[in-house]
Short mmCIF file of C-alpha atoms (C1' of nucleotides) and ligand atoms in Angstrom, two decimals:
data_model
loop_
_atom_site.label_atom_id
_atom_site.label_comp_id
_atom_site.label_asym_id
_atom_site.label_seq_id
_atom_site.Cartn_x
_atom_site.Cartn_y
_atom_site.Cartn_z
CA MET A 49 19.56 20.66 -20.59
CA SER A 50 22.33 19.07 -22.02
CA PHE A 51 23.15 16.85 -19.14
CA ASN A 52 19.58 15.97 -18.21
CA LYS A 53 19.44 14.42 -22.11
CA PHE A 54 22.87 12.86 -21.27
CA LEU A 55 21.31 11.19 -18.12
CA LEU A 56 18.43 9.64 -20.08
CA GLU A 57 19.99 8.71 -22.74
CA THR A 58 22.25 6.77 -20.46
CA LEU A 59 19.21 5.37 -18.83
CA ARG A 60 18.08 4.34 -21.77
CA ALA A 61 21.31 2.51 -22.74
CA ARG A 62 21.06 0.57 -19.40
CA GLY A 63 17.94 -1.04 -20.55
CA TRP A 64 15.68 1.69 -18.74
CA ARG A 65 13.27 3.34 -20.98
CA VAL A 66 12.65 6.69 -21.06
CA THR A 67 9.18 8.30 -20.40
CA ALA A 68 7.70 11.36 -20.11
CA ALA A 69 7.14 11.23 -16.53
CA ARG A 70 10.85 10.31 -15.83
CA ARG A 71 12.08 13.30 -18.18
CA ALA A 72 9.61 15.38 -15.75
CA VAL A 73 11.66 14.34 -12.56
CA VAL A 74 14.82 14.99 -14.14
CA GLU A 75 14.29 18.40 -14.93
CA ALA A 76 12.96 19.33 -11.47
CA LEU A 77 15.46 17.48 -9.80
CA ALA A 78 17.94 19.79 -11.87
CA ARG A 79 15.58 23.07 -11.23
CA ALA A 80 14.98 21.79 -7.03
CA GLY A 81 18.43 22.66 -6.75
CA CYS A 82 20.01 20.89 -2.78
CA ALA A 83 17.79 19.37 -0.55
CA ALA A 84 14.87 18.90 -2.48
CA ASP A 85 12.17 16.70 -0.56
CA VAL A 86 9.61 14.80 -3.09
CA GLN A 87 6.87 17.04 -2.28
CA THR A 88 9.03 19.48 -4.23
CA VAL A 89 10.11 17.64 -7.17
CA TYR A 90 6.36 16.66 -7.23
CA ARG A 91 5.43 20.33 -7.65
CA LEU A 92 7.86 20.90 -10.06
CA ALA A 93 7.11 18.17 -12.51
CA LYS A 94 3.49 18.49 -13.07
CA ARG A 95 4.03 21.75 -14.16
CA ALA A 96 5.48 20.14 -17.44
CA TYR A 97 3.52 16.97 -17.20
CA PRO A 98 0.55 17.42 -14.99
CA ARG A 99 -1.09 13.65 -15.30
CA LEU A 100 2.10 12.41 -12.84
CA GLY A 101 1.55 10.27 -10.16
CA LEU A 102 3.44 11.32 -6.82
CA VAL A 103 3.88 7.23 -7.14
CA THR A 104 5.70 7.80 -9.92
CA VAL A 105 7.98 10.59 -8.18
CA TYR A 106 8.93 8.39 -5.49
CA ARG A 107 9.83 5.44 -7.99
CA THR A 108 11.92 7.48 -10.22
CA LEU A 109 13.34 8.96 -7.39
CA ASP A 110 14.05 5.87 -6.17
CA LEU A 111 15.86 4.17 -9.83
CA LEU A 112 18.06 7.43 -9.90
CA ALA A 113 19.63 7.30 -6.59
CA ARG A 114 20.10 3.61 -7.61
CA GLU A 115 21.48 4.70 -10.83
CA GLY A 116 23.95 6.76 -9.19
CA TRP A 117 22.41 10.21 -10.08
CA VAL A 118 21.08 11.69 -7.61
CA GLN A 119 22.07 11.76 -3.97
CA ARG A 120 19.44 10.93 -1.19
CA TRP A 121 19.13 11.28 3.07
CA GLU A 122 16.95 11.55 4.99
CA GLU A 123 16.12 14.94 7.59
CA GLY A 124 13.10 16.09 8.82
CA GLY A 125 11.10 12.94 8.53
CA ALA A 126 11.66 12.80 5.10
CA ALA A 127 13.85 12.42 2.25
CA ARG A 128 15.91 14.33 0.55
CA TYR A 129 17.28 14.24 -3.25
CA GLU A 130 19.28 16.37 -5.30
CA LEU A 131 21.46 16.23 -8.32
CA ASP A 132 25.42 14.79 -6.88
CA GLN A 133 26.93 16.95 -8.92
CA PRO A 134 30.24 18.38 -8.29
CA HIS A 135 31.08 17.01 -4.44
CA HIS A 136 30.02 19.33 -2.12
CA HIS A 137 28.12 19.52 1.59
CA HIS A 138 25.55 21.31 3.22
CA LEU A 139 25.07 23.43 6.54
CA VAL A 140 21.95 23.17 8.70
CA CYS A 141 20.50 25.52 10.68
CA LEU A 142 19.80 23.72 14.04
CA ALA A 143 17.03 27.26 14.34
CA CYS A 144 15.62 27.02 11.42
CA GLY A 145 15.99 23.94 9.67
CA ALA A 146 17.66 25.86 6.41
CA VAL A 147 20.16 24.27 4.32
CA GLN A 148 23.19 25.37 2.84
CA ARG A 149 25.18 24.57 0.15
CA TRP A 150 28.68 24.14 1.02
CA ASP A 151 31.24 23.57 -1.98
CA ARG A 152 34.34 22.65 0.01
CA CYS A 153 35.30 19.82 1.11
CA PRO A 154 37.09 18.91 5.08
CA VAL A 155 36.62 15.00 5.03
CA SER A 156 40.67 13.54 4.66
CA VAL A 157 39.45 10.07 3.58
CA ARG A 158 40.01 9.02 0.14
CA GLU A 159 37.46 7.38 -1.77
CA GLY A 160 38.88 3.87 -1.70
CA ALA A 161 40.25 3.42 1.56
CA THR A 162 40.15 0.89 3.61
CA LEU A 163 39.58 1.11 7.44
CA GLY A 164 40.20 -2.38 9.57
CA GLY A 165 38.64 -4.13 6.63
CA PHE A 166 35.45 -1.34 5.34
CA VAL A 167 36.38 -0.23 1.91
CA VAL A 168 34.92 3.50 1.91
CA THR A 169 33.43 4.22 -1.48
CA GLY A 170 31.83 7.99 -0.33
CA HIS A 171 31.11 9.66 2.46
CA ARG A 172 28.07 12.30 3.47
CA LEU A 173 28.87 15.28 5.97
CA GLU A 174 26.32 17.75 7.59
CA LEU A 175 28.04 20.52 9.23
CA VAL A 176 25.51 21.68 12.01
CA GLY A 177 25.61 25.36 13.58
CA TYR A 178 23.54 28.50 13.35
CA CYS A 179 22.48 30.33 10.11
CA ARG A 180 23.33 34.27 9.73
CA THR A 181 20.15 34.90 10.04
CA CYS A 182 19.02 33.22 13.24
CA ARG A 183 22.65 34.54 14.48
CA GLU A 184 20.72 38.15 13.97
CA VAL A 185 17.37 37.58 15.35
CA VAL A 186 18.84 35.85 18.60
CA ARG A 187 21.21 39.65 19.13
CA MET B 108 26.27 4.13 36.16
CA SER B 109 27.63 7.25 37.54
CA PHE B 110 27.06 9.03 34.43
CA ASN B 111 24.19 8.23 34.45
CA LYS B 112 23.05 9.92 37.70
CA PHE B 113 25.19 12.90 36.62
CA LEU B 114 22.80 13.04 33.60
CA LEU B 115 19.45 13.18 35.59
CA GLU B 116 20.84 14.67 38.54
CA THR B 117 21.74 17.97 35.51
CA LEU B 118 18.14 17.62 34.01
CA ARG B 119 16.82 17.93 37.92
CA ALA B 120 18.53 20.76 38.45
CA ARG B 121 17.21 22.44 35.19
CA GLY B 122 13.61 21.61 36.20
CA TRP B 123 12.78 18.51 34.55
CA ARG B 124 11.26 15.62 37.01
CA VAL B 125 13.34 12.69 36.83
CA THR B 126 10.83 9.68 36.71
CA ALA B 127 11.04 6.10 36.97
CA ALA B 128 10.41 6.23 32.77
CA ARG B 129 12.79 8.70 32.17
CA ARG B 130 15.01 6.50 34.40
CA ALA B 131 14.86 3.59 32.08
CA VAL B 132 15.50 5.24 29.40
CA VAL B 133 18.87 6.87 30.11
CA GLU B 134 20.53 2.87 31.01
CA ALA B 135 18.56 1.97 28.19
CA LEU B 136 20.41 4.15 25.58
CA ALA B 137 23.59 3.69 27.86
CA ARG B 138 23.09 -0.17 27.16
CA ALA B 139 22.04 -0.11 23.30
CA GLY B 140 25.11 1.09 21.76
CA CYS B 141 25.44 2.82 18.66
CA ALA B 142 22.85 3.93 16.28
CA ALA B 143 19.64 2.31 18.47
CA ASP B 144 16.52 2.98 16.87
CA VAL B 145 13.27 3.91 19.46
CA GLN B 146 12.45 0.32 19.15
CA THR B 147 15.56 -1.07 20.55
CA VAL B 148 15.50 1.57 23.49
CA TYR B 149 11.93 0.56 24.20
CA ARG B 150 12.44 -3.37 24.32
CA LEU B 151 15.41 -2.32 26.48
CA ALA B 152 13.87 -0.36 28.75
CA LYS B 153 10.75 -2.12 29.60
CA ARG B 154 12.92 -4.93 30.95
CA ALA B 155 13.69 -2.38 33.50
CA TYR B 156 10.12 -1.00 33.48
CA PRO B 157 7.67 -3.13 32.17
CA ARG B 158 4.17 -0.69 32.21
CA LEU B 159 6.76 1.68 29.85
CA GLY B 160 5.03 3.43 26.98
CA LEU B 161 6.50 3.75 23.70
CA VAL B 162 4.67 7.34 23.50
CA THR B 163 7.48 8.15 26.49
CA VAL B 164 10.18 6.33 24.90
CA TYR B 165 10.36 9.33 21.73
CA ARG B 166 9.09 12.02 24.10
CA THR B 167 12.45 11.39 26.45
CA LEU B 168 14.52 10.67 23.74
CA ASP B 169 13.74 14.20 22.11
CA LEU B 170 14.25 15.11 25.97
CA LEU B 171 17.92 13.72 25.66
CA ALA B 172 18.32 15.61 22.41
CA ARG B 173 16.97 18.72 22.87
CA GLU B 174 19.37 18.96 26.32
CA GLY B 175 22.26 17.81 24.34
CA TRP B 176 22.73 14.28 26.09
CA VAL B 177 21.97 12.39 22.83
CA GLN B 178 22.87 12.68 18.70
CA ARG B 179 20.07 11.91 16.35
CA TRP B 180 19.68 11.61 12.93
CA GLU B 181 17.46 9.33 10.34
CA GLU B 182 18.13 6.09 8.71
CA GLY B 183 16.67 4.24 6.74
CA GLY B 184 13.33 5.63 7.29
CA ALA B 185 13.45 5.75 11.36
CA ALA B 186 15.53 7.91 13.96
CA ARG B 187 18.51 6.55 15.24
CA TYR B 188 19.52 8.11 18.47
CA GLU B 189 23.15 7.37 20.91
CA LEU B 190 24.47 8.79 23.74
CA ASP B 191 27.04 11.77 21.81
CA GLN B 192 29.85 10.69 24.60
CA PRO B 193 33.29 10.45 22.74
CA HIS B 194 32.44 12.40 19.49
CA HIS B 195 32.67 9.07 16.64
CA HIS B 196 31.50 9.14 13.73
CA HIS B 197 30.18 5.46 11.71
CA LEU B 198 30.96 3.29 8.68
CA VAL B 199 27.43 2.44 6.83
CA CYS B 200 27.41 -0.62 4.64
CA LEU B 201 25.79 -0.37 1.80
CA ALA B 202 24.58 -3.58 1.17
CA CYS B 203 24.00 -4.94 4.58
CA GLY B 204 23.08 -1.18 6.18
CA ALA B 205 25.24 -2.39 9.54
CA VAL B 206 26.31 0.91 11.15
CA GLN B 207 30.15 0.61 12.53
CA ARG B 208 31.63 2.86 15.33
CA TRP B 209 34.97 4.14 13.57
CA ASP B 210 36.51 6.15 16.89
CA ARG B 211 38.71 9.05 14.55
CA CYS B 212 37.30 12.30 12.83
CA PRO B 213 38.42 13.22 9.64
CA VAL B 214 36.67 16.29 9.39
CA SER B 215 38.77 19.65 9.66
CA VAL B 216 36.13 22.54 10.88
CA ARG B 217 36.23 23.53 13.97
CA GLU B 218 33.65 23.62 16.40
CA GLY B 219 33.18 27.71 16.69
CA ALA B 220 34.57 28.35 12.78
CA THR B 221 32.47 30.78 10.64
CA LEU B 222 31.53 30.05 7.30
CA GLY B 223 30.10 32.44 5.41
CA GLY B 224 27.67 33.92 8.53
CA PHE B 225 27.20 30.27 9.18
CA VAL B 226 28.22 29.38 12.47
CA VAL B 227 29.39 25.79 12.79
CA THR B 228 28.80 23.94 16.44
CA GLY B 229 28.96 20.38 15.33
CA HIS B 230 29.23 17.75 12.78
CA ARG B 231 27.54 14.41 11.32
CA LEU B 232 29.62 12.26 9.23
CA GLU B 233 28.46 9.35 7.38
CA LEU B 234 31.01 7.06 5.70
CA VAL B 235 29.82 4.90 3.40
CA GLY B 236 31.15 1.72 1.47
CA TYR B 237 31.03 -2.01 1.63
CA CYS B 238 32.08 -4.20 5.44
CA ARG B 239 34.85 -6.85 5.19
CA THR B 240 31.42 -9.36 5.81
CA CYS B 241 30.17 -7.95 2.99
CA ARG B 242 33.24 -7.92 0.43
CA GLU B 243 33.78 -11.61 1.20
CA VAL B 244 30.28 -12.56 0.38
CA VAL B 245 30.98 -10.75 -3.69
CA ARG B 246 34.31 -12.52 -4.29
"C1'" DC C 281 5.69 13.16 56.14
"C1'" DC C 282 1.48 15.22 54.33
"C1'" DT C 283 -0.62 17.56 50.26
"C1'" DG C 284 -1.11 20.69 45.55
"C1'" DA C 285 -0.11 22.40 41.90
"C1'" DA C 286 1.94 21.78 37.23
"C1'" DA C 287 4.74 17.91 34.41
"C1'" DG C 288 4.72 13.50 33.16
"C1'" DT C 289 2.77 9.55 31.46
"C1'" DG C 290 0.07 5.51 28.74
"C1'" DA C 291 -3.79 4.03 25.70
"C1'" DA C 292 -5.77 5.22 21.66
"C1'" DA C 293 -6.86 7.87 17.70
"C1'" DA C 294 -4.81 10.46 14.48
"C1'" DT C 295 -1.52 11.92 11.02
"C1'" DG C 296 1.58 11.45 7.09
"C1'" DA C 297 5.65 9.36 4.01
"C1'" DG C 298 6.64 5.83 1.59
"C1'" DT C 299 5.37 0.99 -0.49
"C1'" DT C 300 2.35 -2.29 -2.48
"C1'" DT C 301 -0.88 -4.08 -5.87
"C1'" DC C 302 -3.51 -4.09 -9.83
"C1'" DA C 303 -5.56 -2.96 -14.40
"C1'" DA C 304 -4.87 0.49 -17.92
"C1'" DT C 305 -0.94 2.26 -21.14
"C1'" DA C 306 3.00 3.84 -23.48
"C1'" DA C 307 7.70 2.41 -24.69
"C1'" DG C 308 10.38 0.41 -27.73
"C1'" DT C 309 11.46 -3.46 -31.11
"C1'" DT C 310 10.88 -6.35 -34.96
"C1'" DA D 164 1.25 -1.62 -37.52
"C1'" DA D 165 1.91 -4.73 -34.00
"C1'" DC D 166 3.29 -7.32 -30.08
"C1'" DT D 167 6.18 -8.20 -25.12
"C1'" DT D 168 6.56 -5.99 -21.73
"C1'" DA D 169 8.03 -2.04 -18.47
"C1'" DT D 170 6.29 1.60 -16.76
"C1'" DT D 171 2.49 4.09 -14.74
"C1'" DG D 172 -1.70 5.92 -11.64
"C1'" DA D 173 -5.26 5.65 -7.84
"C1'" DA D 174 -6.33 3.13 -4.15
"C1'" DA D 175 -5.64 0.56 -0.52
"C1'" DC D 176 -1.91 -0.21 2.48
"C1'" DT D 177 2.15 -0.33 6.27
"C1'" DC D 178 4.65 1.71 10.41
"C1'" DA D 179 7.21 5.52 12.24
"C1'" DT D 180 5.89 9.13 14.99
"C1'" DT D 181 2.65 12.85 17.09
"C1'" DT D 182 -1.49 14.41 18.96
"C1'" DT D 183 -5.31 14.43 22.67
"C1'" DC D 184 -6.85 13.83 27.07
"C1'" DA D 185 -8.02 12.14 31.55
"C1'" DC D 186 -5.46 9.73 34.67
"C1'" DT D 187 -0.58 9.49 38.12
"C1'" DT D 188 3.59 10.84 39.92
"C1'" DT D 189 6.85 14.29 40.83
"C1'" DC D 190 8.81 17.58 44.53
"C1'" DA D 191 8.72 22.21 46.35
"C1'" DG D 192 6.44 23.93 50.54
"C1'" DG D 193 3.85 23.36 54.98
MN1 MN E 169 23.45 19.86 -2.18
MN1 MN E 170 27.92 5.85 17.44
ZN1 ZN E 171 33.47 15.67 1.31
ZN1 ZN E 172 33.90 14.16 13.84
#
DNA sequence: CCTGAAAGTGAAAATGAGTTTCAATAAGTT
DNA sequence: AACTTATTGAAACTCATTTTCACTTTCAGG
């Protein structure tokens, strides 16, 4: 819970207001884990703050992404969000769509590298394939 | 043009019908280059086959992705497609959104590798950062 | 070269994620 | 406590993608 407080206080220090809605979204995000979609965050956050509106979840996730607290990407026709804590990547199953966290990084391009005029500040990698469960089904 | 013919004949050999609409979409895709959205493919394909419907473009791109001829991903609220010819990746500018092709691969995970039960068949990598133009604007 | 069964197509309607608007509410400052 | 202004939620809206369905085309077989 200390990390959440730090996040919220940093937001406040940067001039944003700390509201009940934002508190609830941040907490939901922390519980949600990898590749949470907006509905999942909404459902979790609403438990702590029932009058929360879906629009505010969109706005807050957007704010957190712009402020660099969460990673955002799109998959399966909807945006995914997660706290970008220790750098990691994902294994995406082509059969069932399951997303699994993978805590290593096999990318040899460093942050700050320049590739013909383009300065790299980060990267996003997905390894696609088949998860253990789906392989067993095929057998 | 020979590659397109090969693609279409392979489709036929697998039981799919080769139609004017599919021909037009395949040709458009070849001209479109990197990270083409559906509208772009539609516009190009319609030049060669004016009565083409947008729905058919969606269906054909989907077919080609399932059959392994094109890479598909989502970005900016819309799907992107491209012929997955020689393996490559993309540089995505955070400021202007431009997508630049990068013909190297800095990912050290081989196709066929197994990561704790998960079999890797491929990967998708985006290097994010700032393109030359946007860096110059900031100065 | 015909023909018919089945795949494919396009227009229009439906769906659903995400955004915009705006009046009401709450945060933080004095 | 009063005040200024950011934030919020509901509802309307936008726009990519999907679904439906009657009509058309492909191509295997004759
Ligand atoms: Mn994750
Ligand atoms: Mn490309
Ligand atoms: Zn990495
Ligand atoms: Zn690669």
